Coordinates of C-alpha atoms in Angstrom, one line a residue:
M98 CA 29.7 60.7 104.4
S99 CA 31.0 57.9 106.7
Y100 CA 34.5 59.4 106.9
V101 CA 33.1 62.8 107.9
S102 CA 30.7 61.3 110.5
E103 CA 33.4 59.3 112.1
A104 CA 35.7 62.2 112.4
L105 CA 32.9 64.4 113.8
L106 CA 32.1 61.7 116.3
Y107 CA 35.6 61.8 117.7
V108 CA 35.5 65.6 117.9
C109 CA 32.2 65.4 119.9
F110 CA 33.7 62.9 122.3
A111 CA 36.8 65.1 122.7
I112 CA 34.8 68.3 123.3
L113 CA 32.5 66.8 125.9
T114 CA 35.2 64.9 127.8
G115 CA 37.7 67.8 127.8
T116 CA 35.1 70.2 129.0
F117 CA 33.9 68.1 131.9
I118 CA 37.5 67.3 133.0
L119 CA 38.3 71.0 133.1
R120 CA 35.2 71.7 135.0
V121 CA 36.2 69.2 137.7
V122 CA 39.6 70.9 138.1
P123 CA 39.7 73.8 140.6
E124 CA 39.6 77.2 139.0
H125 CA 43.0 78.2 140.3
R126 CA 44.6 75.2 138.4
R127 CA 43.2 76.0 135.0
P128 CA 42.7 78.8 132.5
D129 CA 39.3 80.6 132.4
I130 CA 37.2 78.2 130.2
H131 CA 34.1 79.4 128.5
A132 CA 32.7 76.5 126.5
P133 CA 29.1 77.3 125.5
N134 CA 26.4 75.0 126.8
W135 CA 24.7 74.9 123.4
L136 CA 27.9 73.4 121.9
L137 CA 27.9 70.7 124.6
L138 CA 24.2 70.0 123.9
V139 CA 24.8 69.7 120.2
C140 CA 27.7 67.3 120.7
A141 CA 25.7 65.1 123.1
L142 CA 22.7 64.9 120.6
A143 CA 25.1 64.4 117.7
I144 CA 26.7 61.2 119.1
P145 CA 23.8 58.8 118.5
V146 CA 23.2 60.4 115.1
L147 CA 26.8 60.0 114.0
E148 CA 27.1 56.5 115.4
Y149 CA 24.0 55.5 113.4
V150 CA 25.7 56.3 110.1
P151 CA 27.6 53.0 109.8
I152 CA 24.5 51.1 110.9
H153 CA 22.5 52.9 108.1
N154 CA 25.2 52.1 105.5
S155 CA 25.3 48.4 106.6
A156 CA 21.5 48.2 106.5
V157 CA 21.3 49.7 103.0
L158 CA 24.1 47.4 101.7
F159 CA 22.6 44.2 103.2
A160 CA 19.0 45.2 102.1
K161 CA 20.2 45.4 98.5
D162 CA 21.7 41.9 98.6
T163 CA 18.7 40.3 100.2
D164 CA 14.9 40.4 100.1
V165 CA 14.8 42.0 103.6
T166 CA 13.5 45.6 103.9
Y167 CA 15.6 48.4 105.2
G168 CA 13.5 48.6 108.4
E169 CA 13.8 44.9 109.1
M170 CA 17.5 45.0 108.5
V171 CA 18.0 47.9 110.9
K172 CA 16.0 46.0 113.5
S173 CA 18.1 42.9 113.0
I174 CA 21.4 44.9 113.4
L175 CA 20.1 46.7 116.5
L176 CA 19.0 43.6 118.3
E177 CA 21.6 41.0 117.2
L178 CA 25.0 42.7 116.4
N179 CA 27.4 44.3 118.8
N180 CA 27.4 47.7 117.1
G181 CA 23.6 47.7 117.1
K182 CA 23.3 46.9 120.8
A183 CA 26.0 49.5 121.6
W184 CA 24.1 52.1 119.6
I185 CA 20.9 51.6 121.7
W186 CA 22.8 52.0 125.0
S187 CA 24.7 55.0 123.6
A188 CA 21.5 56.7 122.3
V189 CA 19.9 56.4 125.7
A190 CA 23.0 57.7 127.5
S191 CA 23.5 60.6 125.0
V192 CA 19.9 61.8 125.3
G193 CA 20.2 61.6 129.1
L194 CA 23.4 63.6 129.0
A195 CA 21.8 66.2 126.7
F196 CA 18.9 66.5 129.2
L197 CA 21.3 67.1 132.1
I198 CA 23.2 69.7 130.1
G199 CA 20.0 71.5 129.2
L200 CA 18.6 71.4 132.7
P201 CA 19.5 74.8 134.3
S202 CA 19.3 73.5 137.9
F203 CA 21.7 70.6 137.1
R204 CA 23.9 72.6 134.7
N205 CA 25.3 74.7 137.6
D206 CA 25.5 71.9 140.2
K207 CA 29.0 71.1 141.4
H208 CA 28.4 67.4 140.9
M209 CA 27.3 67.8 137.2
P210 CA 30.9 67.4 135.7
K211 CA 31.5 64.2 137.6
V212 CA 28.2 62.7 136.6
S213 CA 28.8 63.8 133.0
L214 CA 32.3 62.3 133.0
F215 CA 30.8 58.9 134.2
I216 CA 28.3 59.0 131.3
M217 CA 31.2 59.8 128.9
F218 CA 33.1 56.8 130.2
L219 CA 30.2 54.6 129.6
L220 CA 29.8 56.0 126.0
I221 CA 33.5 55.2 125.4
L222 CA 33.1 51.7 126.6
W223 CA 30.0 51.2 124.3
L224 CA 31.9 52.6 121.4
G225 CA 34.7 50.1 122.1
Y226 CA 32.1 47.3 122.3
A227 CA 31.1 48.1 118.7
S228 CA 34.7 48.0 117.4
H229 CA 36.4 45.6 115.0
A230 CA 38.7 44.5 117.8
T231 CA 35.8 43.4 120.0
S232 CA 34.1 41.5 117.2
L233 CA 37.3 39.6 116.5
Y234 CA 38.9 39.2 120.0
G235 CA 36.0 39.6 122.5
T236 CA 36.7 41.1 125.9
K237 CA 40.4 41.6 125.3
G238 CA 39.8 43.5 122.1
W239 CA 37.0 45.6 123.8
L240 CA 39.3 46.6 126.7
V241 CA 42.3 47.5 124.5
H242 CA 40.2 49.5 122.0
S243 CA 38.3 51.3 124.8
A244 CA 41.6 52.1 126.6
H245 CA 43.1 53.5 123.4
F246 CA 40.1 55.7 122.7
L247 CA 39.8 56.9 126.3
A248 CA 43.4 58.0 126.4
V249 CA 43.2 59.8 123.1
T250 CA 39.9 61.5 124.0
V251 CA 41.2 62.7 127.4
W252 CA 44.4 64.0 125.9
I253 CA 43.0 65.7 122.8
G254 CA 39.8 66.8 124.6
V255 CA 41.5 68.8 127.2
L256 CA 43.9 70.2 124.6
L257 CA 41.0 71.3 122.3
I258 CA 39.0 73.0 125.1
A259 CA 42.0 74.7 126.7
S260 CA 43.3 76.1 123.4
W261 CA 40.0 77.2 121.8
F262 CA 37.8 78.2 124.7
S263 CA 40.3 79.8 127.1
A264 CA 39.6 83.5 127.7
S265 CA 43.2 84.0 128.7
S266 CA 46.4 82.2 129.6
R267 CA 45.9 82.9 133.3
N268 CA 47.0 80.0 135.6
W269 CA 48.9 78.4 132.7
E270 CA 51.8 77.1 134.8
A271 CA 49.4 75.6 137.3
F272 CA 47.4 74.1 134.4
L273 CA 50.6 72.5 132.8
A274 CA 51.6 71.2 136.2
W275 CA 48.9 68.6 136.0
F276 CA 48.1 68.5 132.3
S277 CA 51.6 67.7 131.1
P278 CA 51.9 64.5 133.2
L279 CA 48.3 63.6 132.2
A280 CA 49.1 64.0 128.5
I281 CA 52.3 61.9 128.9
G282 CA 50.3 59.2 130.6
C283 CA 47.7 59.3 127.9
M284 CA 50.4 59.1 125.2
L285 CA 51.9 56.0 126.7
I286 CA 48.5 54.3 127.0
T287 CA 47.7 55.3 123.4
F288 CA 51.0 53.9 122.1
I289 CA 50.8 50.6 124.1
A290 CA 47.1 50.1 123.2
G291 CA 47.7 51.1 119.6
I292 CA 50.5 48.6 119.1
T293 CA 48.3 45.9 120.7
L294 CA 45.5 46.8 118.4
M295 CA 47.8 46.5 115.4
T296 CA 48.7 42.9 116.4
F297 CA 44.9 42.3 116.2
T298 CA 44.1 44.0 113.0
T299 CA 47.3 44.6 111.1
P300 CA 49.9 41.9 111.8
Q301 CA 51.5 42.5 108.4
Y302 CA 52.2 46.2 108.9
V303 CA 54.5 47.0 106.0
N304 CA 52.6 44.9 103.6
S305 CA 49.4 46.6 104.6
W306 CA 50.7 49.8 103.0
M307 CA 49.4 48.4 99.7
L308 CA 45.9 48.8 101.0
P309 CA 43.8 51.9 101.8
Y310 CA 43.7 50.8 105.5
G311 CA 47.5 50.5 105.7
Q312 CA 48.0 53.9 104.0
M313 CA 45.7 55.6 106.5
L314 CA 47.3 53.8 109.4
L315 CA 50.8 55.0 108.2
L316 CA 49.6 58.6 107.9
K317 CA 48.1 58.4 111.3
H318 CA 51.4 57.3 112.8
L319 CA 53.3 59.9 110.9
L320 CA 51.0 62.7 112.1
L321 CA 52.0 61.8 115.6
A322 CA 55.5 63.2 114.9
P323 CA 54.4 66.9 114.6
L324 CA 51.8 66.5 117.3
L325 CA 54.4 65.2 119.8
L326 CA 56.8 68.0 118.7
F327 CA 54.1 70.7 119.5
A328 CA 53.2 68.8 122.7
Y329 CA 56.8 68.8 123.8
T330 CA 57.4 72.5 123.1
N331 CA 54.1 73.5 124.7
G332 CA 54.5 71.3 127.7
F333 CA 58.2 71.7 128.5
G334 CA 59.4 74.8 126.5
Y335 CA 56.7 77.1 127.9
R336 CA 58.5 78.0 131.1
N337 CA 61.8 78.8 129.3
K338 CA 59.9 80.8 126.8
L339 CA 58.1 82.7 129.5
K340 CA 61.4 83.6 131.1
E341 CA 62.6 85.0 127.8
N342 CA 59.4 86.9 127.1
S343 CA 57.0 87.6 129.9
G344 CA 54.3 88.5 127.4
F345 CA 54.5 85.2 125.6
N346 CA 51.0 83.8 124.8
P347 CA 50.8 80.0 124.6
L348 CA 47.3 79.8 123.2
P349 CA 48.1 80.2 119.5
W350 CA 50.6 77.3 119.8
L351 CA 48.0 75.2 121.6
K352 CA 45.6 75.9 118.7
A353 CA 48.2 74.8 116.2
E354 CA 48.7 71.6 118.2
S355 CA 45.0 71.0 118.3
V356 CA 44.6 71.5 114.5
I357 CA 47.1 68.7 114.0
A358 CA 45.1 66.6 116.5
L359 CA 42.0 67.3 114.4
L360 CA 43.8 66.1 111.2
L361 CA 44.6 63.0 113.2
F362 CA 40.9 62.5 114.0
I363 CA 40.1 62.9 110.3
V364 CA 42.6 60.3 109.2
T365 CA 41.4 58.0 112.0
G366 CA 37.8 58.5 110.8
V367 CA 38.8 57.4 107.3
L368 CA 40.8 54.5 108.9
G369 CA 37.7 53.4 110.8
Q370 CA 35.7 52.9 107.5
Q371 CA 38.4 50.7 105.9
T372 CA 38.7 46.9 106.0
P373 CA 41.4 45.8 108.5
P374 CA 43.9 43.6 106.6
H375 CA 44.4 40.6 108.9
N376 CA 45.9 38.9 105.8
V377 CA 47.0 41.3 103.1
K378 CA 47.1 38.8 100.3
E379 CA 43.6 37.6 101.1
T380 CA 42.3 41.1 101.6
L381 CA 43.6 42.1 98.1
Q382 CA 41.2 39.5 96.6
S383 CA 38.2 41.7 97.6
V384 CA 39.7 45.2 98.2
S385 CA 41.5 47.3 95.5
P386 CA 45.0 48.4 96.3
S387 CA 45.5 52.0 97.5
K388 CA 45.7 54.5 94.7
L389 CA 48.1 56.5 96.7
F390 CA 50.4 53.5 97.1
T391 CA 50.3 52.5 93.4
T392 CA 51.0 56.1 92.4
V393 CA 54.1 56.5 94.7
Y394 CA 55.5 52.9 94.6
N395 CA 58.3 52.6 92.0
G396 CA 58.0 48.9 91.4
H397 CA 55.4 46.7 89.7
F398 CA 52.4 45.9 91.8
S399 CA 50.9 42.5 92.2
P400 CA 48.7 40.9 94.9
D401 CA 51.6 38.5 95.7
L402 CA 53.9 41.4 96.4
S403 CA 55.8 41.2 99.7
L404 CA 57.2 44.6 100.8
K405 CA 60.4 45.1 102.7
L406 CA 62.1 48.3 104.0
S407 CA 65.5 49.1 102.7
I408 CA 67.8 52.1 102.8
G409 CA 68.4 54.0 99.6
L410 CA 69.6 57.4 98.6
D411 CA 66.0 58.7 97.9
S412 CA 64.8 57.6 101.3
I413 CA 67.9 59.0 103.1
L414 CA 67.3 62.4 101.4
M415 CA 63.6 62.4 102.5
L416 CA 64.5 61.4 106.0
A417 CA 67.1 64.2 106.1
A418 CA 64.5 66.7 104.9
A419 CA 62.1 65.5 107.7
L420 CA 64.9 66.0 110.3
V421 CA 65.5 69.5 109.0
M422 CA 61.8 70.3 109.4
I423 CA 61.9 69.1 113.0
Y424 CA 64.9 71.3 113.7
G425 CA 63.1 74.2 111.9
L426 CA 60.0 73.7 114.0
I427 CA 61.9 74.0 117.2
Q428 CA 63.7 77.1 116.0
M429 CA 60.4 78.7 114.9
Y430 CA 59.1 78.0 118.4
K431 CA 62.0 79.8 119.9
E432 CA 61.4 82.8 117.6
N433 CA 57.6 82.6 118.2
K434 CA 56.7 82.2 114.5
I435 CA 53.7 80.0 114.6
L436 CA 52.7 79.7 110.9
P437 CA 56.2 78.5 109.7
A438 CA 56.3 76.1 112.6
F439 CA 52.9 74.7 111.7
V440 CA 53.9 74.2 108.0
M441 CA 57.2 72.6 109.1
G442 CA 55.3 70.2 111.3
L443 CA 53.1 69.1 108.4
L444 CA 56.1 68.8 106.1
T445 CA 57.7 66.5 108.7
T446 CA 54.9 64.1 108.1
V447 CA 55.1 64.5 104.3
F448 CA 58.8 63.9 104.1
G449 CA 58.6 61.1 106.6
Y450 CA 56.0 59.5 104.4
F451 CA 58.1 59.6 101.3
A452 CA 61.2 58.4 103.2
L453 CA 59.3 55.2 104.1
M454 CA 57.6 54.8 100.7
F455 CA 60.8 55.3 98.8
G456 CA 62.5 52.8 101.1
I457 CA 60.2 49.8 100.3
G458 CA 61.0 47.3 97.7

């Protein structure tokens, strides 16, 4: 349940942020967007509900281990812990945002998207305040986590709305003229902030692959490969494709890119519910090793194991297969064959995963 709620929470943030950004942009610089208000209302009201799930789980767990009732434990979390305080602020802001979305007189006001974006920015800051990085590293962790989530939400949010709620590809070149640089900027912030977060939570990156957290983090990083491939073809290959075929429709390709982004959200949701391995050996004393790791790993597992990457025939063959999939994806884009390209994108991640796992010893 926690994994699902976390992934849905990210989707809600992306939908709301992407919609309001596109509503700020002049009509002649974006496609015709028709995101229904009921969806925005549902997303706004879902945020406090979804953010409450980990609080509920913690309260149930702690209440079992102590003589404190569930209600008293919830009260203690809300008033004393960062994630509890952040939830209170987020709940108030989310309900306020839902009220504004549902108010007809404000819904059509030209300032509505700007006010809504400001509220979304506050919600992102409060989500960052409730993060592991903030609890461990204070203000520095809060700012880095918030910057990472803000960049991802802006990038993926605009992508989701533009791909699934566009009535046509009208003004597509004008849209790409500002979205491509924005997406590149968000990618750079995401990478820099992500690497910084890893120094906070996962200093022993390769060794962390023994743990569920490390496996999910590795899958998250590998899913970036097909996502970036689709982003590159959609952002830079579109003009050339349009010259070859004036009837080329970019929306199905944007949808394929957004599906991979949703998979990334799901993996991130699972990742958010795992224990960050600040010290892998110590974490293995209380957390079981990843079943995926113990299944794929060829050697004998022990908590004292120290993993190292090395180049072998198996890993070289898997890497070669991943490179073939990358080449194939680009060729399928040129031939406008979306399903084979999507499958090859996912296989890039799969072969890349086995290339790394077969290369550890």
